[in-house]
XYZ file of C-alpha atoms in Angstrom:
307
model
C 26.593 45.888 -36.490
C 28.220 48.389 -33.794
C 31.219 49.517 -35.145
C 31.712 51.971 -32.309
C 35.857 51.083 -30.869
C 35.608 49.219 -27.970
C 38.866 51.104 -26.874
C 39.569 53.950 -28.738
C 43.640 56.401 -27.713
C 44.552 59.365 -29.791
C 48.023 60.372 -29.680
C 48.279 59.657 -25.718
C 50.821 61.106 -23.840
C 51.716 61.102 -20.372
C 55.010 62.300 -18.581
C 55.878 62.832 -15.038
C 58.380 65.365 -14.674
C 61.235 64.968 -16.925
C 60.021 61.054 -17.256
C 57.673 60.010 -20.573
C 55.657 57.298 -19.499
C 53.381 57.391 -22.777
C 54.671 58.627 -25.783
C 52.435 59.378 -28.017
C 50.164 56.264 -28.411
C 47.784 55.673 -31.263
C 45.454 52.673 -30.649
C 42.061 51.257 -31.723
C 40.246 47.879 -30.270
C 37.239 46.747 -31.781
C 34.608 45.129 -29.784
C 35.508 41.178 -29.351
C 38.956 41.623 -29.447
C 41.420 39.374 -26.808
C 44.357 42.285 -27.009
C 47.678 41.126 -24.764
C 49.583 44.791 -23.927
C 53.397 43.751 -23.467
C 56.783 44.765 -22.681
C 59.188 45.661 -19.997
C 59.082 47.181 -16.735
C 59.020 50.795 -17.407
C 57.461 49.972 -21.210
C 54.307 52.510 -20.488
C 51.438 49.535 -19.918
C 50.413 50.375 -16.724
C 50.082 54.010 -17.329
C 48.265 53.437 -20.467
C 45.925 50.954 -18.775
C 45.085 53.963 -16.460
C 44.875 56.758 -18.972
C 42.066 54.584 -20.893
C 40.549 54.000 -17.463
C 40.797 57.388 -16.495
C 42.167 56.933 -13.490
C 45.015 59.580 -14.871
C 44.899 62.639 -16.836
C 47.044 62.727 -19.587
C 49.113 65.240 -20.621
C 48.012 65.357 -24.224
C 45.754 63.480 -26.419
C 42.918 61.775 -26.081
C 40.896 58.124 -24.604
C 37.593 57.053 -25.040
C 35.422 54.018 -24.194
C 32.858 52.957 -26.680
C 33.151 56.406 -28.440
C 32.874 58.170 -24.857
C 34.808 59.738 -22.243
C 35.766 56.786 -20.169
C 34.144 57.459 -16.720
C 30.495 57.439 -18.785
C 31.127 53.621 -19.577
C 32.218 53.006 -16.428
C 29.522 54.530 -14.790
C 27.172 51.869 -17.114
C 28.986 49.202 -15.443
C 30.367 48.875 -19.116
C 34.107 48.227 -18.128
C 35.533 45.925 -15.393
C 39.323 46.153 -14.344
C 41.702 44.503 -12.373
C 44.580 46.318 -11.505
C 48.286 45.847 -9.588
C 46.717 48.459 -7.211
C 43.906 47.288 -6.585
C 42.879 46.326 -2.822
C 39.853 44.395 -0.897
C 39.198 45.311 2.000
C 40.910 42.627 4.727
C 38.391 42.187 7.218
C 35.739 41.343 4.267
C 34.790 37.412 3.390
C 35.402 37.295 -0.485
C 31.643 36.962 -0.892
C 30.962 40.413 1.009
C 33.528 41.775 -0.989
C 32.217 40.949 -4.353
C 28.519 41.816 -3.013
C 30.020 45.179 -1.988
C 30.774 45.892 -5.560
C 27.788 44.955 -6.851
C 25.825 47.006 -5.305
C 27.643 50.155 -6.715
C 26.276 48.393 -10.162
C 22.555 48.928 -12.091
C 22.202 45.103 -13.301
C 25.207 43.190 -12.150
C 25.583 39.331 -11.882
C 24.561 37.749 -9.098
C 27.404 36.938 -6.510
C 27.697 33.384 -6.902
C 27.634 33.625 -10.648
C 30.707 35.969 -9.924
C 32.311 33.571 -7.925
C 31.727 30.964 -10.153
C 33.256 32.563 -13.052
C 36.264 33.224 -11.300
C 36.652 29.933 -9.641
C 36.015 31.169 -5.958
C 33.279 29.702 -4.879
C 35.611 27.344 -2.309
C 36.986 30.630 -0.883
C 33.948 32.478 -0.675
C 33.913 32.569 2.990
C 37.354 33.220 3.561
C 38.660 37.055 4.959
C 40.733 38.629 2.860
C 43.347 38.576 4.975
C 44.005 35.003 4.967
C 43.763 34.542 0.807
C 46.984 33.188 -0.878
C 48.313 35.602 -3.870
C 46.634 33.247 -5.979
C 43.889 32.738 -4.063
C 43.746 36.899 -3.677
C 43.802 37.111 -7.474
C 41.199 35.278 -8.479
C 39.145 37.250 -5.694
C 40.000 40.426 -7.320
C 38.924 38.791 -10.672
C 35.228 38.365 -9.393
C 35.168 41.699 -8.123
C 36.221 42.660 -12.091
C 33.098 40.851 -13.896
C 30.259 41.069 -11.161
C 29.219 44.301 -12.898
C 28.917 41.958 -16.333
C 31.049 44.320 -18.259
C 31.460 44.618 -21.932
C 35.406 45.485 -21.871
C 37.647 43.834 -19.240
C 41.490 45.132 -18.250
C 43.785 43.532 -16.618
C 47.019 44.206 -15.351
C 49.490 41.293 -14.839
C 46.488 39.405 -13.658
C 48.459 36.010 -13.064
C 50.889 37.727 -10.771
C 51.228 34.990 -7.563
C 49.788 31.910 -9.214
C 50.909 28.962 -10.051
C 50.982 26.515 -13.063
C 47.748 25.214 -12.670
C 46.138 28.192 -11.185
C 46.847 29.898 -13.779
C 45.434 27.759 -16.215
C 42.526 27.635 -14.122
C 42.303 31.172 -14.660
C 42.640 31.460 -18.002
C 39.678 28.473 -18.550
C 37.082 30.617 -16.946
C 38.580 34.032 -18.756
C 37.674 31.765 -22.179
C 34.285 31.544 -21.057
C 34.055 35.205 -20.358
C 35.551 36.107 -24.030
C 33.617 33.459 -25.552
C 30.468 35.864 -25.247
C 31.824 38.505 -27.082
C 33.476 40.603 -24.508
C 36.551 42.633 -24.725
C 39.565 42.328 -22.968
C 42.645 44.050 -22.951
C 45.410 41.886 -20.114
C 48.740 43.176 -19.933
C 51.273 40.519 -18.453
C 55.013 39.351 -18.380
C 53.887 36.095 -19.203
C 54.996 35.682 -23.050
C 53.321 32.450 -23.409
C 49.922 33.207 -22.325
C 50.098 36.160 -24.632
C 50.907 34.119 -27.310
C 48.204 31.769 -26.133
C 45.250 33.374 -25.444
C 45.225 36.738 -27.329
C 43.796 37.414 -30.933
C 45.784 40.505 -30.976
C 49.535 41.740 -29.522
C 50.191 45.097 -28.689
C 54.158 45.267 -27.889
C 55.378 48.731 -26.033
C 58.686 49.752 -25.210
C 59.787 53.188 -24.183
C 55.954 54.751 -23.720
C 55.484 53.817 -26.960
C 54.369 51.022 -29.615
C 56.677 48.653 -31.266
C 54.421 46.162 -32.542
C 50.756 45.318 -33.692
C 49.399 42.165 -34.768
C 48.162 38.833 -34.439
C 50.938 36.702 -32.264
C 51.925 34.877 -35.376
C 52.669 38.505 -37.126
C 54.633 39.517 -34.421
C 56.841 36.370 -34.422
C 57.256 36.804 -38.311
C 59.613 39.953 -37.513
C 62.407 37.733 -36.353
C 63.404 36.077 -39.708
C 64.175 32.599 -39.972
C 63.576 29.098 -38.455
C 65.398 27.662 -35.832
C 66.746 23.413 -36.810
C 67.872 21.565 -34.005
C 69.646 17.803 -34.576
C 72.109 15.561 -32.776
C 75.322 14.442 -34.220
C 77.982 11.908 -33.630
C 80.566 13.439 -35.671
C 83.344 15.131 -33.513
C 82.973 19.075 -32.812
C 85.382 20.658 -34.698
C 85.943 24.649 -35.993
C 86.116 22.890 -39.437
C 82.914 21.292 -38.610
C 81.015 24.733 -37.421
C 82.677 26.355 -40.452
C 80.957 23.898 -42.723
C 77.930 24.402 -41.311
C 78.037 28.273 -41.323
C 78.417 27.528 -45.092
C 75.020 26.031 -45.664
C 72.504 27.352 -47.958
C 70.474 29.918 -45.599
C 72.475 29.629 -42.482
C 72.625 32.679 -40.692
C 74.122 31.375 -37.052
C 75.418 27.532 -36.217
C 76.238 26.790 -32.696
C 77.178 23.070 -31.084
C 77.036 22.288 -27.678
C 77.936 18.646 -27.072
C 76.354 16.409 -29.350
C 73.209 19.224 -30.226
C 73.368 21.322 -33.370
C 71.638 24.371 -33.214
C 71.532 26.277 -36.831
C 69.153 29.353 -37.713
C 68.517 29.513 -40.712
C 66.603 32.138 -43.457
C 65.334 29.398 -45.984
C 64.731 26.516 -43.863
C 64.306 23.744 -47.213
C 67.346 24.415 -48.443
C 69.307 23.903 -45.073
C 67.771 21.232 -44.670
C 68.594 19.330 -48.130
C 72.265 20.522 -48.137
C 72.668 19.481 -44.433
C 71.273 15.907 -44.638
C 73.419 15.118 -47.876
C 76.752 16.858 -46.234
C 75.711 15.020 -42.741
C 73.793 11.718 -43.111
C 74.795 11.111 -39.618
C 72.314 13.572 -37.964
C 69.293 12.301 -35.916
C 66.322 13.667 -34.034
C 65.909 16.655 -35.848
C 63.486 19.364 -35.056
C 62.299 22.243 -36.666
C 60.890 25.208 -35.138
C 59.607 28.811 -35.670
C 61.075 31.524 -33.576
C 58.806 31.724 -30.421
C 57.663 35.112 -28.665
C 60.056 35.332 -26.417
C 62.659 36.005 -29.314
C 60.108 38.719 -30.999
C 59.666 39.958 -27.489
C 63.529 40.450 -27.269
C 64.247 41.667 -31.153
C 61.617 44.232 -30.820
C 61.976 45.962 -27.485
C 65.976 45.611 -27.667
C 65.509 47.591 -30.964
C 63.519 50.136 -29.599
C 66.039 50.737 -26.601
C 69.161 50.994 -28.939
C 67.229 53.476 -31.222
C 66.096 55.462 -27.877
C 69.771 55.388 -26.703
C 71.366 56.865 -30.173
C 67.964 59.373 -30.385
């Protein structure tokens, strides 16, 4: 078996000016791996995208692809990419586009298997010009794969489409990982992360904050969420009671919903249906990525702001 990294950074730094866009990043990818790179605007995941690309030099440390400098795998036609930046040329069909690229490749896929993985084939003869952002998207991902790479990046690559584009996109991106290919997507999209990555890779401040599967990165904000309705009247006597609950860390009402967070979820539970038989349609629920999202790159600003 190849053990070789897919992706392999080495204490990766990048600044611009008096501006660190990378901060010394440390980060291995094994071949296989679905990896979602997220955080907030100015979090470093664009610039890191391009250091492993080589697209930008950085100012210290080191990036290789499949244990090489990264321009050797790309000249294999090893490593596709889809980038914010990246442009087609407007007076191009999509077809001619994608057979433009190709050529530049030793044994790339056949144009209308590119189009078919990326759901173009309807738009093939369409110019550039007159694509949709969706539409101009999914072109851009069939320029990514028509060299059949091993590692894939993308960069916000559901930027412009809609709901069911976008899961559109993400049915023929299975079919791509399916085989064994690697692929690193950044996006702002917390629920596709959560969806359709294996791994999370959370930056804030040029740097990461956390590393794991989706449901370890949830686990670091403590706690389960219970939800109920309740025809009792909404009283400070009432919240106060609640606050008192085994495991209760937070208890807010608005209207008739009860909304209590709580650190051992059984135990609320008991004490709050014997204290209030009246409750109804009661849900529990884990803490979703959004709230890790939040917890961890919040953190990270207030200890950047006291450093």
């Amino acid at each position: 078996m190849n053990t070789t990294p897919a992706i392999r950074l080495t204490g990766l730094r990048k600044t611009f000016g008096a501006l660190t866009a990378v901060d010394g990043v440390d980060l291995t990818i094994r071949p296989g791996e679905v990896v979602a790179l997220l955080g907030p605007n100015g979090a470093g995941k664009s610039t890191t995208i391009d250091l492993a690309l080589g697209l930008a030099r950085p100012t210290s440390g080191d990036a290789e692809l499949f244990g090489a400098p990264p321009i050797a795998a790309i000249r294999e036609g090893r490593v596709g990419a889809m980038l914010q930046g990246g442009a087609l040329l407007p007076s191009l069909t999509v077809a001619e586009s994608v057979a433009l690229v190709a050529s530049a490749h030793r044994h790339p896929l056949t144009v209308a298997e590119a189009l078919e993985r990326a759901r173009c084939t309807e738009i093939a003869r369409q110019r550039v010009s007159k694509l949709s952002g969706g539409q101009l998207q999914r072109a851009r991902f069939a320029v990514a794969v028509v060299s059949d790479p091993d590692l894939l990046f993308l960069d916000e690559p559901t930027a412009a489409m809609d709901v069911e584009a976008r899961r559109t996109f993400w049915q023929s991106m299975r079919e791509f990982t399916d085989a064994g290919r690697t692929v690193v997507f950044a996006t702002h999209y917390l629920d596709e992360a959560d969806e359709y990555a294996d791994r999370i890779v959370m930056m804030a401040r040029g740097r990461i904050v956390a590393d794991g599967t989706p449901a370890e990165v949830k686990a670091v904000v403590s706690g389960r969420r219970i939800r109920a309705t309740s025809d009792s009247p909404a009283t400070p006597s009432a919240r106060a009671a609640l606050l008192e609950l085994p495991g209760v860390r937070s208890a807010e009402r608005h209207g008739d919903r009860i909304t209590l967070v709580s650190d051992d979820s059984d135990a609320t539970l008991r004490a709050l249906l014997t204290a209030h038989p009246d409750l109804h349609d009661i849900e529990l629920t884990a803490h979703t990525m959004d709230e890790a999202f939040l917890a961890l790159t919040e953190q990270r600003d207030t200890e950047g702001a006291l450093s």
